[in-house]
Tab-separated table of C-alpha atoms and ligand atoms in Angstrom:
chain	number	residue	atom	x	y	z
A	1	MET	CA	-8.498	-61.963	117.143
A	2	GLY	CA	-7.515	-63.291	114.378
A	3	VAL	CA	-6.282	-66.570	113.937
A	4	GLY	CA	-2.971	-65.762	113.393
A	5	TYR	CA	-2.991	-62.410	115.191
A	6	GLN	CA	-0.046	-62.254	116.950
A	7	HIS	CA	0.138	-59.116	119.947
A	8	THR	CA	3.465	-56.898	119.404
A	9	GLY	CA	2.428	-54.276	120.899
A	10	GLY	CA	3.109	-51.772	118.158
A	11	TRP	CA	1.436	-48.906	117.760
A	12	ILE	CA	0.949	-45.481	115.604
A	13	GLU	CA	0.632	-41.986	117.987
A	14	VAL	CA	-0.237	-39.415	116.206
A	15	VAL	CA	0.674	-35.480	117.606
A	16	ALA	CA	-1.159	-32.733	115.139
A	17	GLY	CA	-1.934	-29.397	114.579
A	18	VAL	CA	-0.685	-25.561	113.409
A	19	MET	CA	2.358	-24.605	113.945
A	20	PHE	CA	3.396	-22.995	117.260
A	21	SER	CA	0.969	-25.634	119.323
A	22	GLY	CA	3.449	-27.561	120.705
A	23	LYS	CA	4.358	-31.059	118.516
A	24	SER	CA	7.841	-30.563	119.018
A	25	GLU	CA	7.533	-29.790	122.086
A	26	GLU	CA	4.949	-33.100	122.973
A	27	LEU	CA	6.962	-34.941	120.211
A	28	ILE	CA	9.928	-34.514	122.519
A	29	ARG	CA	8.543	-35.591	125.586
A	30	ARG	CA	7.315	-38.725	124.579
A	31	ILE	CA	10.643	-39.235	123.003
A	32	ARG	CA	12.659	-38.129	126.527
A	33	ARG	CA	10.766	-40.963	128.444
A	34	ALA	CA	10.897	-43.373	126.454
A	35	LEU	CA	14.805	-42.606	126.944
A	36	ILE	CA	14.271	-42.778	130.623
A	37	ALA	CA	12.517	-45.992	129.471
A	38	ARG	CA	15.751	-46.912	128.447
A	39	LYS	CA	14.331	-48.026	124.590
A	40	ARG	CA	16.976	-47.750	121.808
A	41	VAL	CA	15.063	-44.260	120.100
A	42	GLN	CA	15.585	-42.876	116.328
A	43	VAL	CA	14.048	-39.763	115.731
A	44	PHE	CA	13.548	-38.942	112.214
A	45	LYS	CA	12.808	-34.749	110.415
A	46	SER	CA	12.518	-34.279	107.490
A	47	ARG	CA	14.848	-31.544	105.822
A	48	LEU	CA	12.212	-29.284	104.752
A	49	ASP	CA	12.427	-27.159	108.648
A	50	GLU	CA	15.825	-26.352	109.494
A	51	ARG	CA	14.974	-24.268	112.684
A	52	TYR	CA	16.770	-23.301	115.501
A	53	ALA	CA	18.225	-26.521	116.221
A	54	GLY	CA	20.603	-26.994	113.046
A	55	ILE	CA	20.497	-30.556	110.998
A	56	ASN	CA	20.788	-33.339	113.656
A	57	ALA	CA	18.068	-32.316	115.849
A	58	ILE	CA	15.098	-31.486	116.426
A	59	SER	CA	13.573	-28.595	118.266
A	60	SER	CA	10.466	-26.806	120.047
A	61	HIS	CA	9.720	-23.227	119.745
A	62	ASP	CA	11.166	-22.367	123.087
A	63	GLY	CA	14.094	-23.766	122.207
A	64	ARG	CA	14.162	-27.477	123.647
A	65	THR	CA	15.990	-30.472	121.444
A	66	VAL	CA	16.675	-33.756	120.480
A	67	GLU	CA	18.759	-35.799	118.608
A	68	ALA	CA	17.529	-36.700	114.965
A	69	ILE	CA	18.660	-37.522	111.092
A	70	PRO	CA	17.292	-35.619	108.490
A	71	ILE	CA	15.327	-36.807	105.414
A	72	ASP	CA	13.925	-35.925	102.900
A	73	THR	CA	11.926	-39.637	102.006
A	74	ALA	CA	9.989	-41.821	103.168
A	75	ALA	CA	12.392	-44.915	101.827
A	76	GLN	CA	15.434	-42.174	103.208
A	77	ILE	CA	13.782	-43.670	106.714
A	78	ALA	CA	13.784	-47.602	105.588
A	79	GLN	CA	17.181	-46.750	104.445
A	80	ARG	CA	18.160	-45.036	107.948
A	81	LEU	CA	16.759	-48.339	110.572
A	82	ASP	CA	18.193	-49.108	113.164
A	83	PRO	CA	16.943	-52.968	113.137
A	84	THR	CA	17.542	-52.371	116.220
A	85	ALA	CA	14.677	-49.373	117.436
A	86	GLN	CA	11.500	-50.167	119.581
A	87	VAL	CA	10.650	-46.092	119.573
A	88	ILE	CA	10.631	-44.633	116.329
A	89	GLY	CA	10.069	-40.409	115.862
A	90	ILE	CA	8.644	-38.766	112.338
A	91	ASP	CA	8.240	-34.357	112.690
A	92	GLU	CA	6.790	-32.513	110.145
A	93	ALA	CA	5.204	-35.534	108.147
A	94	GLN	CA	3.649	-33.363	106.407
A	95	PHE	CA	6.288	-32.819	104.024
A	96	LEU	CA	6.924	-36.580	103.242
A	97	ASP	CA	5.265	-38.881	100.416
A	98	SER	CA	2.436	-41.640	100.920
A	99	GLY	CA	5.924	-44.019	101.613
A	100	ILE	CA	5.366	-42.965	105.164
A	101	ILE	CA	2.123	-45.044	105.871
A	102	THR	CA	2.901	-48.161	104.349
A	103	LEU	CA	6.601	-47.436	105.771
A	104	VAL	CA	4.317	-46.832	109.819
A	105	THR	CA	2.495	-49.559	109.145
A	106	THR	CA	5.546	-52.068	108.507
A	107	LEU	CA	6.958	-50.369	111.489
A	108	ALA	CA	3.783	-51.288	114.069
A	109	GLU	CA	3.629	-54.751	113.280
A	110	THR	CA	6.878	-55.353	113.261
A	111	GLY	CA	6.660	-53.962	117.483
A	112	ARG	CA	7.428	-51.207	116.786
A	113	ARG	CA	5.936	-48.161	119.027
A	114	VAL	CA	5.636	-45.361	115.461
A	115	ILE	CA	5.266	-41.385	117.461
A	116	ILE	CA	4.664	-38.914	114.462
A	117	ALA	CA	4.476	-35.331	114.952
A	118	GLY	CA	2.922	-32.403	111.396
A	119	THR	CA	1.042	-30.300	110.444
A	120	ASP	CA	-1.914	-31.867	109.735
A	121	THR	CA	-3.097	-28.165	107.158
A	122	ASP	CA	-1.979	-26.450	105.317
A	123	PHE	CA	-1.939	-22.803	105.928
A	124	ARG	CA	-5.235	-22.602	103.203
A	125	GLY	CA	-6.979	-24.557	106.277
A	126	GLU	CA	-6.431	-28.106	103.567
A	127	PRO	CA	-5.224	-31.451	104.279
A	128	PHE	CA	-1.862	-31.278	103.837
A	129	GLY	CA	0.615	-34.350	102.251
A	130	ALA	CA	-0.435	-37.769	104.278
A	131	MET	CA	-1.101	-36.233	107.015
A	132	PRO	CA	-5.282	-37.343	107.049
A	133	GLN	CA	-3.817	-40.784	106.265
A	134	LEU	CA	-1.822	-41.240	109.519
A	135	MET	CA	-4.293	-39.961	111.877
A	136	ALA	CA	-7.187	-42.433	110.064
A	137	ILE	CA	-4.373	-45.083	110.645
A	138	ALA	CA	-2.983	-44.614	114.293
A	139	GLU	CA	-4.835	-46.029	117.803
A	140	SER	CA	-3.685	-42.699	118.683
A	141	VAL	CA	-4.305	-38.873	117.510
A	142	ASP	CA	-3.838	-35.461	119.033
A	143	LYS	CA	-4.413	-32.817	118.237
A	144	LEU	CA	-3.551	-29.769	119.196
A	145	HIS	CA	-3.687	-25.759	119.001
A	146	ALA	CA	-1.613	-23.120	119.341
A	147	ILE	CA	-2.589	-19.147	120.527
A	148	CYS	CA	-4.184	-17.033	118.179
A	149	VAL	CA	-1.771	-13.822	117.643
A	150	LEU	CA	-5.098	-11.868	116.990
A	151	CYS	CA	-7.649	-12.591	119.535
A	152	GLY	CA	-6.766	-14.503	122.091
A	153	GLY	CA	-8.287	-17.332	120.593
A	154	PRO	CA	-7.612	-21.081	120.597
A	155	ALA	CA	-6.085	-21.379	117.291
A	156	THR	CA	-6.258	-23.585	114.871
A	157	ARG	CA	-5.354	-22.130	111.834
A	158	ASN	CA	-1.832	-21.661	110.028
A	159	GLN	CA	-1.735	-17.884	108.728
A	160	ARG	CA	0.596	-17.546	105.963
A	161	LEU	CA	1.912	-13.437	105.200
A	162	ILE	CA	3.778	-12.514	102.336
A	163	ASP	CA	4.900	-9.060	102.787
A	164	GLY	CA	3.171	-8.875	106.273
A	165	LYS	CA	-0.029	-9.981	104.362
A	166	PRO	CA	-2.123	-13.172	104.130
A	167	ALA	CA	-1.002	-15.320	101.580
A	168	PRO	CA	-3.816	-16.202	98.140
A	169	TYR	CA	-5.158	-19.112	98.114
A	170	GLU	CA	-3.496	-20.024	94.942
A	171	SER	CA	-0.253	-19.844	96.612
A	172	PRO	CA	2.286	-23.430	96.252
A	173	GLN	CA	1.575	-25.730	99.307
A	174	ILE	CA	4.760	-25.766	99.737
A	175	MET	CA	6.582	-22.300	99.709
A	176	VAL	CA	11.378	-23.723	100.737
A	177	GLY	CA	13.378	-21.167	101.550
A	178	ALA	CA	11.264	-17.981	100.206
A	179	ALA	CA	9.965	-14.826	102.496
A	180	ASP	CA	7.086	-16.107	103.936
A	181	LYS	CA	5.815	-15.972	107.574
A	182	TYR	CA	3.199	-18.325	109.526
A	183	GLU	CA	1.530	-17.221	112.539
A	184	ALA	CA	-1.039	-19.167	114.553
A	185	ARG	CA	-5.057	-18.180	113.519
A	186	CYS	CA	-8.551	-19.349	115.011
A	187	ARG	CA	-10.864	-20.304	111.837
A	188	MET	CA	-12.490	-16.740	112.594
A	189	CYS	CA	-9.605	-15.323	112.186
A	190	HIS	CA	-7.666	-17.165	108.857
A	191	SER	CA	-7.403	-15.214	105.813
A	192	VAL	CA	-6.800	-16.863	103.212
A	193	PRO	CA	-8.589	-14.407	100.193
A	194	ARG	CA	-8.799	-16.198	96.357
A	195	ILE	CA	-7.143	-13.613	93.669
A	196	ASP	CA	-8.482	-12.701	89.966
A	197	ALA	CA	-7.234	-15.042	86.668
A	198	GLU	CA	-4.991	-12.278	85.759
A	199	GLN	CA	-2.890	-12.502	89.161
A	200	VAL	CA	-2.874	-15.818	88.771
A	201	ARG	CA	-1.105	-16.473	85.503
A	202	LEU	CA	1.363	-14.080	87.495
A	203	LEU	CA	2.557	-16.121	91.056
B	1	ADP	P1	5.127	-27.392	116.309
B	1	ADP	O1	5.599	-27.494	116.656
B	1	ADP	O2	3.391	-27.463	117.032
B	1	ADP	O3	5.280	-26.254	115.445
B	1	ADP	P2	6.752	-25.981	118.991
B	1	ADP	O4	6.741	-27.195	120.266
B	1	ADP	O5	7.632	-25.539	118.128
B	1	ADP	O6	5.091	-26.610	118.099
B	1	ADP	O7	6.475	-24.578	119.919
B	1	ADP	C1	5.683	-24.445	121.092
B	1	ADP	C2	5.925	-22.555	121.649
B	1	ADP	O8	5.327	-21.860	121.223
B	1	ADP	C3	4.877	-22.892	122.818
B	1	ADP	O9	5.227	-23.376	123.929
B	1	ADP	C4	4.963	-21.413	123.724
B	1	ADP	O10	5.589	-21.086	123.871
B	1	ADP	C5	5.778	-21.359	122.081
B	1	ADP	N1	4.147	-19.953	121.215
B	1	ADP	C6	4.766	-19.050	120.302
B	1	ADP	N2	3.780	-18.328	119.566
B	1	ADP	C7	2.759	-19.461	120.139
B	1	ADP	C8	1.661	-19.472	119.928
B	1	ADP	N3	0.790	-18.534	119.144
B	1	ADP	N4	0.304	-20.529	120.249
B	1	ADP	C9	1.303	-20.837	121.212
B	1	ADP	N5	2.234	-20.764	121.577
B	1	ADP	C10	3.241	-19.957	120.600
B	2	ZN	ZN1	-8.284	-15.413	116.566
């Protein structure tokens, strides 16, 4: 412990994993327990995810919900932060800019418990947004698995389907409002075909 070190109790937890792996369920569970402990809690979620509960809540695929403030950027979290909040939840963190890294660091250094949920890999199976850095600086990381819809094994990949077919590697990382669809799959059942140069031109 260096000179000047002051224990504040702040720290960072990351709940990572593919879609359907139960990240929102786990975030909701931790937030509910913080509320039972009478902590002052604030939850944020990227506006890019608007499923089930509408815009002012996070919800899991099984329908559980907890109130959340929709934001587009890390700066908006800073602007809307309740200075008295002791526990801060952030859902869908993969969609946020890299400003989230310094923000959560400051929150932890000032004594807050920060709980971050996000998909750590994109549809290609590659690191997504700031999730790798967040997982590196966190005190605690849980990587959850879903169930592969093809073989029933542990799913660790997001399969993007466009018109029912595996999306090519070259398609964009984020497709907002597009007619794409996702399935949880294992490494072996995950498919990301490469397309030829002529097809890339048409994307
Ligand atoms: P995430 O936030 O990681 O997308 P959720 O917490 O919203 O996950 O949803 C997890 C729930 O989704 C599971 O408890 C289960 O009821 C349901 N589910 C649907 N499809 C699958 C699947 N392929 N594997 C696991 N759970 C699934
Ligand atoms: Zn499989």
